mmCIF file of C-alpha atoms in Angstrom:
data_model
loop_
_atom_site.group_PDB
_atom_site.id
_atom_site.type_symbol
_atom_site.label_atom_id
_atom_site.label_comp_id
_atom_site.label_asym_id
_atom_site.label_seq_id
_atom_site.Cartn_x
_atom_site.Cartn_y
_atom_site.Cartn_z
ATOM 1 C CA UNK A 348 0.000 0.000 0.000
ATOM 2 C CA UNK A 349 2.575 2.476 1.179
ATOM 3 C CA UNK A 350 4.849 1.498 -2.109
ATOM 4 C CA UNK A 351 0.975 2.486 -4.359
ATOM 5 C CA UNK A 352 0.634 6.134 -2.361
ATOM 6 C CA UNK A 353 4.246 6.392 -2.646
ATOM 7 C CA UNK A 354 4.229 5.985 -6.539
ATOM 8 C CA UNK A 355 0.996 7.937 -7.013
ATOM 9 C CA UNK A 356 2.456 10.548 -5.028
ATOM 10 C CA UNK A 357 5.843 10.866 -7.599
ATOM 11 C CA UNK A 358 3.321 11.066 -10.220
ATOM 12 C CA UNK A 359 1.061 13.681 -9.301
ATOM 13 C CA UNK A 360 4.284 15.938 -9.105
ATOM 14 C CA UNK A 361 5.933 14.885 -12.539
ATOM 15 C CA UNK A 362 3.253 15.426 -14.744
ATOM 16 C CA UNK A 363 4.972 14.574 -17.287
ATOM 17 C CA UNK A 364 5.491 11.243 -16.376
ATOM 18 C CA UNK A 365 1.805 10.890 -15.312
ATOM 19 C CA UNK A 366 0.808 12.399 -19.181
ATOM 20 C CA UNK A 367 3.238 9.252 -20.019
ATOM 21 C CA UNK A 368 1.669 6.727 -18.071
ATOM 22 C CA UNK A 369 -1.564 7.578 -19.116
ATOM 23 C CA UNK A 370 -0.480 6.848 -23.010
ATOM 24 C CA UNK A 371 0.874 3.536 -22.144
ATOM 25 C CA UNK A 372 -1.584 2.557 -20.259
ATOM 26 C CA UNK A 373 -4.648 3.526 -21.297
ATOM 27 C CA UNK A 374 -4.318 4.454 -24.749
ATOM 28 C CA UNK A 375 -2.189 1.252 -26.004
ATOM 29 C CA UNK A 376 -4.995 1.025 -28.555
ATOM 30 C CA UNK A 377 -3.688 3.716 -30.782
ATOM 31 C CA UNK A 378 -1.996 3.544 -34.567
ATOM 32 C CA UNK A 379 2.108 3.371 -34.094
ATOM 33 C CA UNK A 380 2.152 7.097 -35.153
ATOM 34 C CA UNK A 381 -0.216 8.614 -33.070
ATOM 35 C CA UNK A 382 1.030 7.136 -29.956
ATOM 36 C CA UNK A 383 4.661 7.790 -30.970
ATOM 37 C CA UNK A 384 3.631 11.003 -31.429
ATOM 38 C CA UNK A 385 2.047 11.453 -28.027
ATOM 39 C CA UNK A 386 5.104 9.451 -25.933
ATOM 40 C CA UNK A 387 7.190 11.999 -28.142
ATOM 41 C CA UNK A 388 5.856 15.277 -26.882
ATOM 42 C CA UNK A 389 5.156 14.381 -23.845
ATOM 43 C CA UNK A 390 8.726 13.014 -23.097
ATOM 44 C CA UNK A 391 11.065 15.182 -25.601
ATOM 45 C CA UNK A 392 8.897 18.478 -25.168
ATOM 46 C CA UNK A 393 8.469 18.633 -29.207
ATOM 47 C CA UNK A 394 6.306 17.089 -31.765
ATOM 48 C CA UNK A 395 7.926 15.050 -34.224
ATOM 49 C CA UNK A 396 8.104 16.127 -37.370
ATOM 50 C CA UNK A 397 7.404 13.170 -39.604
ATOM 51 C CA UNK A 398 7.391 14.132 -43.458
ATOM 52 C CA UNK A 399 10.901 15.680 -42.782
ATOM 53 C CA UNK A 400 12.767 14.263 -39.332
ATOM 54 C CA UNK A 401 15.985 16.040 -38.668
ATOM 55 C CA UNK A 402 17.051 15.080 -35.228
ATOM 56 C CA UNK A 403 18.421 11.593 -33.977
ATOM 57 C CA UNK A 404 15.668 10.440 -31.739
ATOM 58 C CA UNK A 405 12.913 12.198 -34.062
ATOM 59 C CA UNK A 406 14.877 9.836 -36.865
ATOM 60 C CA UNK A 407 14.350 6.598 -34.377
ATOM 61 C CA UNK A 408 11.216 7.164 -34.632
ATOM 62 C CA UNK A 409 10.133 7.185 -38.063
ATOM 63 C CA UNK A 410 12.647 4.127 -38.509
ATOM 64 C CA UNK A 411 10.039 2.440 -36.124
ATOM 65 C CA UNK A 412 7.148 3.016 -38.155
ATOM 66 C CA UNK A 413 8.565 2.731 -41.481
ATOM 67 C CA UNK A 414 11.743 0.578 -41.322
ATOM 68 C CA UNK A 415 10.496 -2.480 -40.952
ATOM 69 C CA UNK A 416 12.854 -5.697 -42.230
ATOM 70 C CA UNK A 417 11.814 -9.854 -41.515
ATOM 71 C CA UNK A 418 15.539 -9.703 -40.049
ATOM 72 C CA UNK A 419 15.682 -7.302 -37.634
ATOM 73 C CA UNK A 420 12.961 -9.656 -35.667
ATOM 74 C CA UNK A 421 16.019 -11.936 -35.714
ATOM 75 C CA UNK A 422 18.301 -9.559 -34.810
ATOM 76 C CA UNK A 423 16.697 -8.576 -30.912
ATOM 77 C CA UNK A 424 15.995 -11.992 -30.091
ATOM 78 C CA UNK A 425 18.804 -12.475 -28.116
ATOM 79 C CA UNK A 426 18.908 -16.029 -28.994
ATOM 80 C CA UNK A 427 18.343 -16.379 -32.947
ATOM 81 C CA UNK A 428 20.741 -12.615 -32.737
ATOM 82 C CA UNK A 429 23.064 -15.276 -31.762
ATOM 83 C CA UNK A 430 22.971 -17.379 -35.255
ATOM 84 C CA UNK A 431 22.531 -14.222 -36.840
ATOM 85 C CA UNK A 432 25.395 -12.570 -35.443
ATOM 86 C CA UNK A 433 27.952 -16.212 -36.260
ATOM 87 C CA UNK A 434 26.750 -15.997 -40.412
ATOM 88 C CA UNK A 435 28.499 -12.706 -40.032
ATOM 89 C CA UNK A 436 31.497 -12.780 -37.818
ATOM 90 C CA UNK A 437 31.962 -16.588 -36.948
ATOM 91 C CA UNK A 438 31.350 -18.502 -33.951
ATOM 92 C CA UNK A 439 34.319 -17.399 -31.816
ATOM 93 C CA UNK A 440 32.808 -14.167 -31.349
ATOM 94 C CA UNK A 441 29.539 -16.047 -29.644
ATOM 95 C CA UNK A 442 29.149 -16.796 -25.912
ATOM 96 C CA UNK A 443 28.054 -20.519 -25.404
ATOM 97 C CA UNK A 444 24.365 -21.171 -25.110
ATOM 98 C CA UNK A 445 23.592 -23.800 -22.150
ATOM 99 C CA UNK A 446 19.970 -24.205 -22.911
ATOM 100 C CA UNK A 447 16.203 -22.488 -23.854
ATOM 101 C CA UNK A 448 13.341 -23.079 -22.233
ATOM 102 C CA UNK A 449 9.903 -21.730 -22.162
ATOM 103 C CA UNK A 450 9.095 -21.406 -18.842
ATOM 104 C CA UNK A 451 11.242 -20.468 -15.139
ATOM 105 C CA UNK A 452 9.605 -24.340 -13.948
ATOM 106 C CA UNK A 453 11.359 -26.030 -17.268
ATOM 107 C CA UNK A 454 14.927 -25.726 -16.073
ATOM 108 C CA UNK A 455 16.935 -28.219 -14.598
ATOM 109 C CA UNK A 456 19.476 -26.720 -12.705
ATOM 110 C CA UNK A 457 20.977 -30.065 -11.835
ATOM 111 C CA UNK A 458 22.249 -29.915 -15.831
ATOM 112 C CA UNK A 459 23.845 -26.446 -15.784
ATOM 113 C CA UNK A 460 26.953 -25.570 -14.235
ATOM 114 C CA UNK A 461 27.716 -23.758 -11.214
ATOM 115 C CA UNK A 462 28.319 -20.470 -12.758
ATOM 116 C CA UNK A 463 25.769 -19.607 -14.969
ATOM 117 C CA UNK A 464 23.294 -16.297 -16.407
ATOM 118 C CA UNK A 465 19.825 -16.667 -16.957
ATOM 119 C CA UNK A 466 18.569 -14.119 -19.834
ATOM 120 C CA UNK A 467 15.213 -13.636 -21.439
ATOM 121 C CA UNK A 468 14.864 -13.276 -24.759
ATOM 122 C CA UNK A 469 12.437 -10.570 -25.131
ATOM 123 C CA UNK A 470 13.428 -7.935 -22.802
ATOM 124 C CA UNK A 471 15.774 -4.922 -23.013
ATOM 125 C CA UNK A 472 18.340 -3.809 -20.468
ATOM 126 C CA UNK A 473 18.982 -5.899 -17.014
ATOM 127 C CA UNK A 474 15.316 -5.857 -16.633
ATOM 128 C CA UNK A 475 15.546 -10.095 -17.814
ATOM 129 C CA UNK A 476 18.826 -10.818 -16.081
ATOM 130 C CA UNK A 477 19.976 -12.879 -13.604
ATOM 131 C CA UNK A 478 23.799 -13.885 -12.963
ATOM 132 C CA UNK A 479 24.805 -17.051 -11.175
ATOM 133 C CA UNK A 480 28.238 -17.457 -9.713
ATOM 134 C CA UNK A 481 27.076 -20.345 -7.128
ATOM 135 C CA UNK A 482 24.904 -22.454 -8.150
ATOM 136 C CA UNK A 483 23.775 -23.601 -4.126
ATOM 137 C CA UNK A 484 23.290 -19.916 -3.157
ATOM 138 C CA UNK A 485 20.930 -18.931 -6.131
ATOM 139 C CA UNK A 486 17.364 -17.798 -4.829
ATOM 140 C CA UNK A 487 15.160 -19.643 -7.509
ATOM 141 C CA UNK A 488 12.151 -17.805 -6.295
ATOM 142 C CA UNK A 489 13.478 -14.217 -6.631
ATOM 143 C CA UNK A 490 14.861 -15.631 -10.005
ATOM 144 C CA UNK A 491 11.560 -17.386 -11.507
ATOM 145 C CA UNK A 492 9.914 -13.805 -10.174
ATOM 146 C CA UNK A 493 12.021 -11.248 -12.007
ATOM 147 C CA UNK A 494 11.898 -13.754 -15.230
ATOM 148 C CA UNK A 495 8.463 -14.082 -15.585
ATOM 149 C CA UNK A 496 7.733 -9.943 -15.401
ATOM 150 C CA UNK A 497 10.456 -10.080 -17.795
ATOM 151 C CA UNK A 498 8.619 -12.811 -20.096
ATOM 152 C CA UNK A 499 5.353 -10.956 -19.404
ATOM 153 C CA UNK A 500 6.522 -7.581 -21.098
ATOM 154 C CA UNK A 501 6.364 -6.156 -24.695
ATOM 155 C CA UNK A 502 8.679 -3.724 -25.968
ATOM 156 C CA UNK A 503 6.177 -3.571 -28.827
ATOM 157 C CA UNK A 504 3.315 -2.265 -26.972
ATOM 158 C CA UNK A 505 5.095 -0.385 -24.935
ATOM 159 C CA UNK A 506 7.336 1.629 -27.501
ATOM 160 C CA UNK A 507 5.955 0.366 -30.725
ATOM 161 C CA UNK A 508 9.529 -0.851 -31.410
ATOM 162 C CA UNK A 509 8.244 -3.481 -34.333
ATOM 163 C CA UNK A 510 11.506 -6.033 -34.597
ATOM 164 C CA UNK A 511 10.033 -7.203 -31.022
ATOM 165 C CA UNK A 512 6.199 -7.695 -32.107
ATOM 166 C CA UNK A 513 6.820 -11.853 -33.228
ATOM 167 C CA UNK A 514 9.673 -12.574 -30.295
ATOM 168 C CA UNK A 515 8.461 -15.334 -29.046
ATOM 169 C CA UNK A 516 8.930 -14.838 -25.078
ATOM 170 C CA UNK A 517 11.479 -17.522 -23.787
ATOM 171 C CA UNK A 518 14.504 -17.990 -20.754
ATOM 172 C CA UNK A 519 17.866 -19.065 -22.056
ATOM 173 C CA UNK A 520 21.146 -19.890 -19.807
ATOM 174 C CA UNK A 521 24.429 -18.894 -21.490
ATOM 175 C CA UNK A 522 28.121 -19.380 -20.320
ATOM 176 C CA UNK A 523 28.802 -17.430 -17.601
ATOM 177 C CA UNK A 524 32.155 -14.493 -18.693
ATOM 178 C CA UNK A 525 34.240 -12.898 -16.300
ATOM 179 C CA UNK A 526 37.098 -10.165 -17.199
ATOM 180 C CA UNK A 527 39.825 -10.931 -15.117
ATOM 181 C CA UNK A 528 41.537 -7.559 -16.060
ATOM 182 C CA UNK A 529 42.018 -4.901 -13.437
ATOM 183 C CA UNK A 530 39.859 -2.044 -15.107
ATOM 184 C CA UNK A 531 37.068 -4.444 -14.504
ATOM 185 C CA UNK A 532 37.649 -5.333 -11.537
ATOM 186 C CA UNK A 533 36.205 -9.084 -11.978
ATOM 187 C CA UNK A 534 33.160 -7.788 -14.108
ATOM 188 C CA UNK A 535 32.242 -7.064 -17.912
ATOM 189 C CA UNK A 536 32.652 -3.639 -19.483
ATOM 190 C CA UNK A 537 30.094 -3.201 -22.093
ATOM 191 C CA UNK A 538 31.434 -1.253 -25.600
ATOM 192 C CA UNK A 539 28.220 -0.058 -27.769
ATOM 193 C CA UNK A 540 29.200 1.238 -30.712
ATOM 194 C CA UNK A 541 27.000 3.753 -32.428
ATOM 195 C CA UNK A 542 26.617 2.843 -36.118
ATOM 196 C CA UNK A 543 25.296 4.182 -39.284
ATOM 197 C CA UNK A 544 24.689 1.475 -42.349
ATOM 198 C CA UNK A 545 27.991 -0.176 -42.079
ATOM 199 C CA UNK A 546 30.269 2.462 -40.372
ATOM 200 C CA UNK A 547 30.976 2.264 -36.584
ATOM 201 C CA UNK A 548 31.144 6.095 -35.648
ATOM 202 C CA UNK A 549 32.116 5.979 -32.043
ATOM 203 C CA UNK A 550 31.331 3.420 -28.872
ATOM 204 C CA UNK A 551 30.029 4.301 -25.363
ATOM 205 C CA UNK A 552 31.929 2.211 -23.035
ATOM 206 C CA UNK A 553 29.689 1.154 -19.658
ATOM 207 C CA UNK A 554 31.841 -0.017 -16.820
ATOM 208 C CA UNK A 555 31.559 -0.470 -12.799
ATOM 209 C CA UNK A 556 27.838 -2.156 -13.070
ATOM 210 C CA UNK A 557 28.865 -4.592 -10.483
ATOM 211 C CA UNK A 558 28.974 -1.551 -8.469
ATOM 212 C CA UNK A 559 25.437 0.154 -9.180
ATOM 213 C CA UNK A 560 27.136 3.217 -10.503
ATOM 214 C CA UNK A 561 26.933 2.580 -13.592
ATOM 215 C CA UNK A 562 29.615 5.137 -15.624
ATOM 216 C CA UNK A 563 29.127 5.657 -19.529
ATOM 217 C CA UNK A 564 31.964 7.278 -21.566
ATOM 218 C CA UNK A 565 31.990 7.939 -25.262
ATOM 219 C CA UNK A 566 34.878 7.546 -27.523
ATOM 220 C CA UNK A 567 35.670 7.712 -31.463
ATOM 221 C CA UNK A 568 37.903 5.367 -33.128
ATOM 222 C CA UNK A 569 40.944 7.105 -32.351
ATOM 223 C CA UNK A 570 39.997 6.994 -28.580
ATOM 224 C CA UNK A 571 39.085 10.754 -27.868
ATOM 225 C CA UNK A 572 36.817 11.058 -25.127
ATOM 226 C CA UNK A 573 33.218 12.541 -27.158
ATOM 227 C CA UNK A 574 30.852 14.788 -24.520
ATOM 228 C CA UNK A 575 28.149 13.077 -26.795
ATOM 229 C CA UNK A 576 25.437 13.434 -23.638
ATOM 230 C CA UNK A 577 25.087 15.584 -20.373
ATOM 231 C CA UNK A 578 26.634 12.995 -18.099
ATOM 232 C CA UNK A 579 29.750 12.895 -20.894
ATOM 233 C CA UNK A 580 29.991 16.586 -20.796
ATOM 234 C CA UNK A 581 30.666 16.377 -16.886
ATOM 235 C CA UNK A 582 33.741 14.306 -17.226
ATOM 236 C CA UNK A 583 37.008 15.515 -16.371
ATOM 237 C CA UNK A 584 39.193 16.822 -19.426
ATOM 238 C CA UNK A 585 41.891 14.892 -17.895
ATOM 239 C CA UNK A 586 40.138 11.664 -17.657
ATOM 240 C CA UNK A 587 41.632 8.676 -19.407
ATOM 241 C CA UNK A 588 40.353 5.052 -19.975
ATOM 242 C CA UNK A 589 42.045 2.119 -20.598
ATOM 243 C CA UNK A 590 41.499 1.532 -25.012
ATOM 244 C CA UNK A 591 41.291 -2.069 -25.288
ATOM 245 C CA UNK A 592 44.167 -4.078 -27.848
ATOM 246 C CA UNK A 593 41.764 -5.006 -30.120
ATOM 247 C CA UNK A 594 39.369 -2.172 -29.753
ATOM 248 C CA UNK A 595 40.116 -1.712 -33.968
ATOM 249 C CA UNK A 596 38.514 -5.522 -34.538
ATOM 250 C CA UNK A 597 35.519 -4.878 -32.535
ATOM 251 C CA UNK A 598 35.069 -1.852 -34.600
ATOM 252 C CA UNK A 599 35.389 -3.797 -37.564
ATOM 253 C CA UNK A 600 32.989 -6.416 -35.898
ATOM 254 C CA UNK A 601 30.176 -3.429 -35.046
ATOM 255 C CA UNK A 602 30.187 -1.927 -38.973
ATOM 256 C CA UNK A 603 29.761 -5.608 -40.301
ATOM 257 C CA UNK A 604 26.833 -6.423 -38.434
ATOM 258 C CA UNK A 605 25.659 -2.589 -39.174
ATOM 259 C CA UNK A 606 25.809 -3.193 -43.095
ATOM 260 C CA UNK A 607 22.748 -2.573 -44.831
ATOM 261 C CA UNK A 608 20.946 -0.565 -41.811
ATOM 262 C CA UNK A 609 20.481 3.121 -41.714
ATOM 263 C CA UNK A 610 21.245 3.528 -37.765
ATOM 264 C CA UNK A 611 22.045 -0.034 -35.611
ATOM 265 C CA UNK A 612 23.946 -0.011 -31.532
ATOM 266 C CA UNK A 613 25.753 -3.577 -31.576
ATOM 267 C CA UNK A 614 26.799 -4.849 -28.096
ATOM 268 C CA UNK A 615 30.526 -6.314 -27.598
ATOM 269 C CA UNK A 616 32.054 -7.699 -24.430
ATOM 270 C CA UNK A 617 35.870 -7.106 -24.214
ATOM 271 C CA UNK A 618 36.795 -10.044 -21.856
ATOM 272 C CA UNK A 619 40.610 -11.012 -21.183
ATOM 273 C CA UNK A 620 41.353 -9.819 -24.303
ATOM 274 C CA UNK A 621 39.043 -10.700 -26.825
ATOM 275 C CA UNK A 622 35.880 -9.483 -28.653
ATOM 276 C CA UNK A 623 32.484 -11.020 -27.784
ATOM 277 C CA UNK A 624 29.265 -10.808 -29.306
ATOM 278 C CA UNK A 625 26.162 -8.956 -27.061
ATOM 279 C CA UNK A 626 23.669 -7.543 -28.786
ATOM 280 C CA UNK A 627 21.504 -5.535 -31.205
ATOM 281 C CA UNK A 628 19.634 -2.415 -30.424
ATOM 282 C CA UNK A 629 17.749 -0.262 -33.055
ATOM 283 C CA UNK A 630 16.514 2.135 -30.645
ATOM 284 C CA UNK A 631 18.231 2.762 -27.883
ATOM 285 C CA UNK A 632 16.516 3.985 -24.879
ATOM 286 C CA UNK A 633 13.253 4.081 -27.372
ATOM 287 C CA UNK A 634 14.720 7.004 -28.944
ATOM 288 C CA UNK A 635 13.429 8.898 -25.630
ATOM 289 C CA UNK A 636 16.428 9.382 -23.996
ATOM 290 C CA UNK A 637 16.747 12.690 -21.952
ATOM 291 C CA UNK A 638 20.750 12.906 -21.971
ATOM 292 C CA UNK A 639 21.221 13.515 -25.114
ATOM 293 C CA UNK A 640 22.792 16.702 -26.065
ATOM 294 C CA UNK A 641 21.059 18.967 -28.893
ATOM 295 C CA UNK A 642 24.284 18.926 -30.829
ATOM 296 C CA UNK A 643 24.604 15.119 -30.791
ATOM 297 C CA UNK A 644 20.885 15.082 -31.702
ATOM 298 C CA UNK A 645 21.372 17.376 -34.631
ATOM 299 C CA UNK A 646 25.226 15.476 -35.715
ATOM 300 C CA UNK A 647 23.616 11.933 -35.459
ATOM 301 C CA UNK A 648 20.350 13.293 -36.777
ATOM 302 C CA UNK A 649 22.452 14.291 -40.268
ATOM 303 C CA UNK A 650 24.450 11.040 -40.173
ATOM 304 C CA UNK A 651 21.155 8.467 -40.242
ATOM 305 C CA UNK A 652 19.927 8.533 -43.915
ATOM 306 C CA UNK A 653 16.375 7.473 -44.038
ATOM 307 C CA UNK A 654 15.277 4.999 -46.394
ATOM 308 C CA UNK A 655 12.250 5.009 -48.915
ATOM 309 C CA UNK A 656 9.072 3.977 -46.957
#
């Protein structure tokens, strides 16, 4: 009850975020464009300007609603993405898959070993995530709870992102990576590169998640730091990171599995030195992310060239 007052409460003083709610949940029944439209000024503070997009976001979009490719359904399901992703840059680059199953009540743990992660298919960001590095001290129940919310959700409803709408919901174990490096500290630093029909422009590095301070830094090829978003632009001009050895292959990597598509994120893992594969993301954050500069809105905005409808 208290946690219900306590979120009605937060919304009654962001109205934004109450306008929001009120789209997604009540007015789910509304054509792609007309509830992208509504999400959009509501969230962004502008109305998108769909016979001639100019802006990055605005662009992600109209890729939604006219974009649309039998592949890309492939592509998010982050267990065909892994076949997908092998055609293209060959097996070594894939983590192991331990088994898929379509329900929490399917698995038998007795089969898997004791270091493990549990992933749903379906679901963006940690929200279908568990990691496993003792088998004996996993709590199932906490586990088979956060994995069927995760199964239960629809990026397609909720953001009308279309390569999700036929992803059919199921859990998957894969091989369980650790980065043994001291920059990681015993974790994984992800490295999303930023891509635009074949070219990897720059990639966002995300480090210290084990700590739940996430840090995001941006880079270009030539490792210059980029102040591509607000929380960039705070960083230290003397800050340095670590560049990976083969930081030049896993841009290679990200504009191959880019090829052909007018704006694509790919996931890599850099673990004791080598490139893995992660994911796909066609719109990330939804294309309603708040950080993003105006300037990186208007340079990535110029960079994605729309296709014909």
């Amino acid at each position: 009850m208290k946690l219900i007052l306590k979120s009605l409460n937060y919304l009654l003083f962001n109205r934004a975020q109450f306008c929001d709610c009120l789209v997604k949940y009540f007015l789910g029944f509304l054509p792609d464009k007309l509830y992208l439209s509504l999400r959009y000024r509501i969230l962004m503070g502008k109305w998108i300007n769909w016979k001639q997009p100019k802006l990055y976001q605005e662009k992600l979009q109209w890729l939604k609603v006219y974009n649309r490719q039998k592949r890309y359904t492939e592509m998010v399901d982050k267990i065909t993405a892994k076949d997908y992703a092998a055609r293209i840059i060959g097996e070594k680059y894939i983590i192991p898959t331990l088994g898929v199953w379509d329900d929490f009540d399917e698995i038998d743990f007795e089969k898997l070993p004791n270091q493990f992660v549990l992933k749903t298919n379906n679901g963006g960001g940690n929200m279908g995530v568990i990691v496993c590095k003792n088998k004996s001290l996993l709590n199932k129940e906490r586990a088979k709870k956060k994995l069927r919310l995760s199964l239960k959700g629809s990026i397609y409803k909720m953001y009308r992102e279309w390569p999700y709408k036929d992803v059919k919901p199921k859990i998957f174990a894969e091989a369980y990576m650790e980065d043994d490096s001291e920059f990681n500290k015993g974790g994984l630093a992800d490295y999303k590169f930023t891509c635009f029909n074949g070219e990897a422009d720059n990639v966002m590095v995300c480090c210290e998640r084990q700590t739940g301070e996430t840090k995001f830094y941006f880079f270009d090829q030539a490792w210059n730091l980029l102040p591509l978003n607000k929380r960039g632009k705070e960083t230290s001009p003397n800050f340095k990171l670590p560049k990976p050895d083969c930081m030049d292959e896993m841009f290679e990597i990200a504009g191959k599995l880019s090829e052909g598509i007018p704006f694509l994120r790919v996931d890599l893992y850099y673990i004791n030195g080598r490139p893995y594969f992660g994911e796909t993301t066609f719109f990330p954050a939804s294309g309603f992310d708040p950080n993003i500069l105006q300037e990186t809105e208007l340079l990535f905005g110029e960079k994605i060239v729309l296709p014909n409808k």
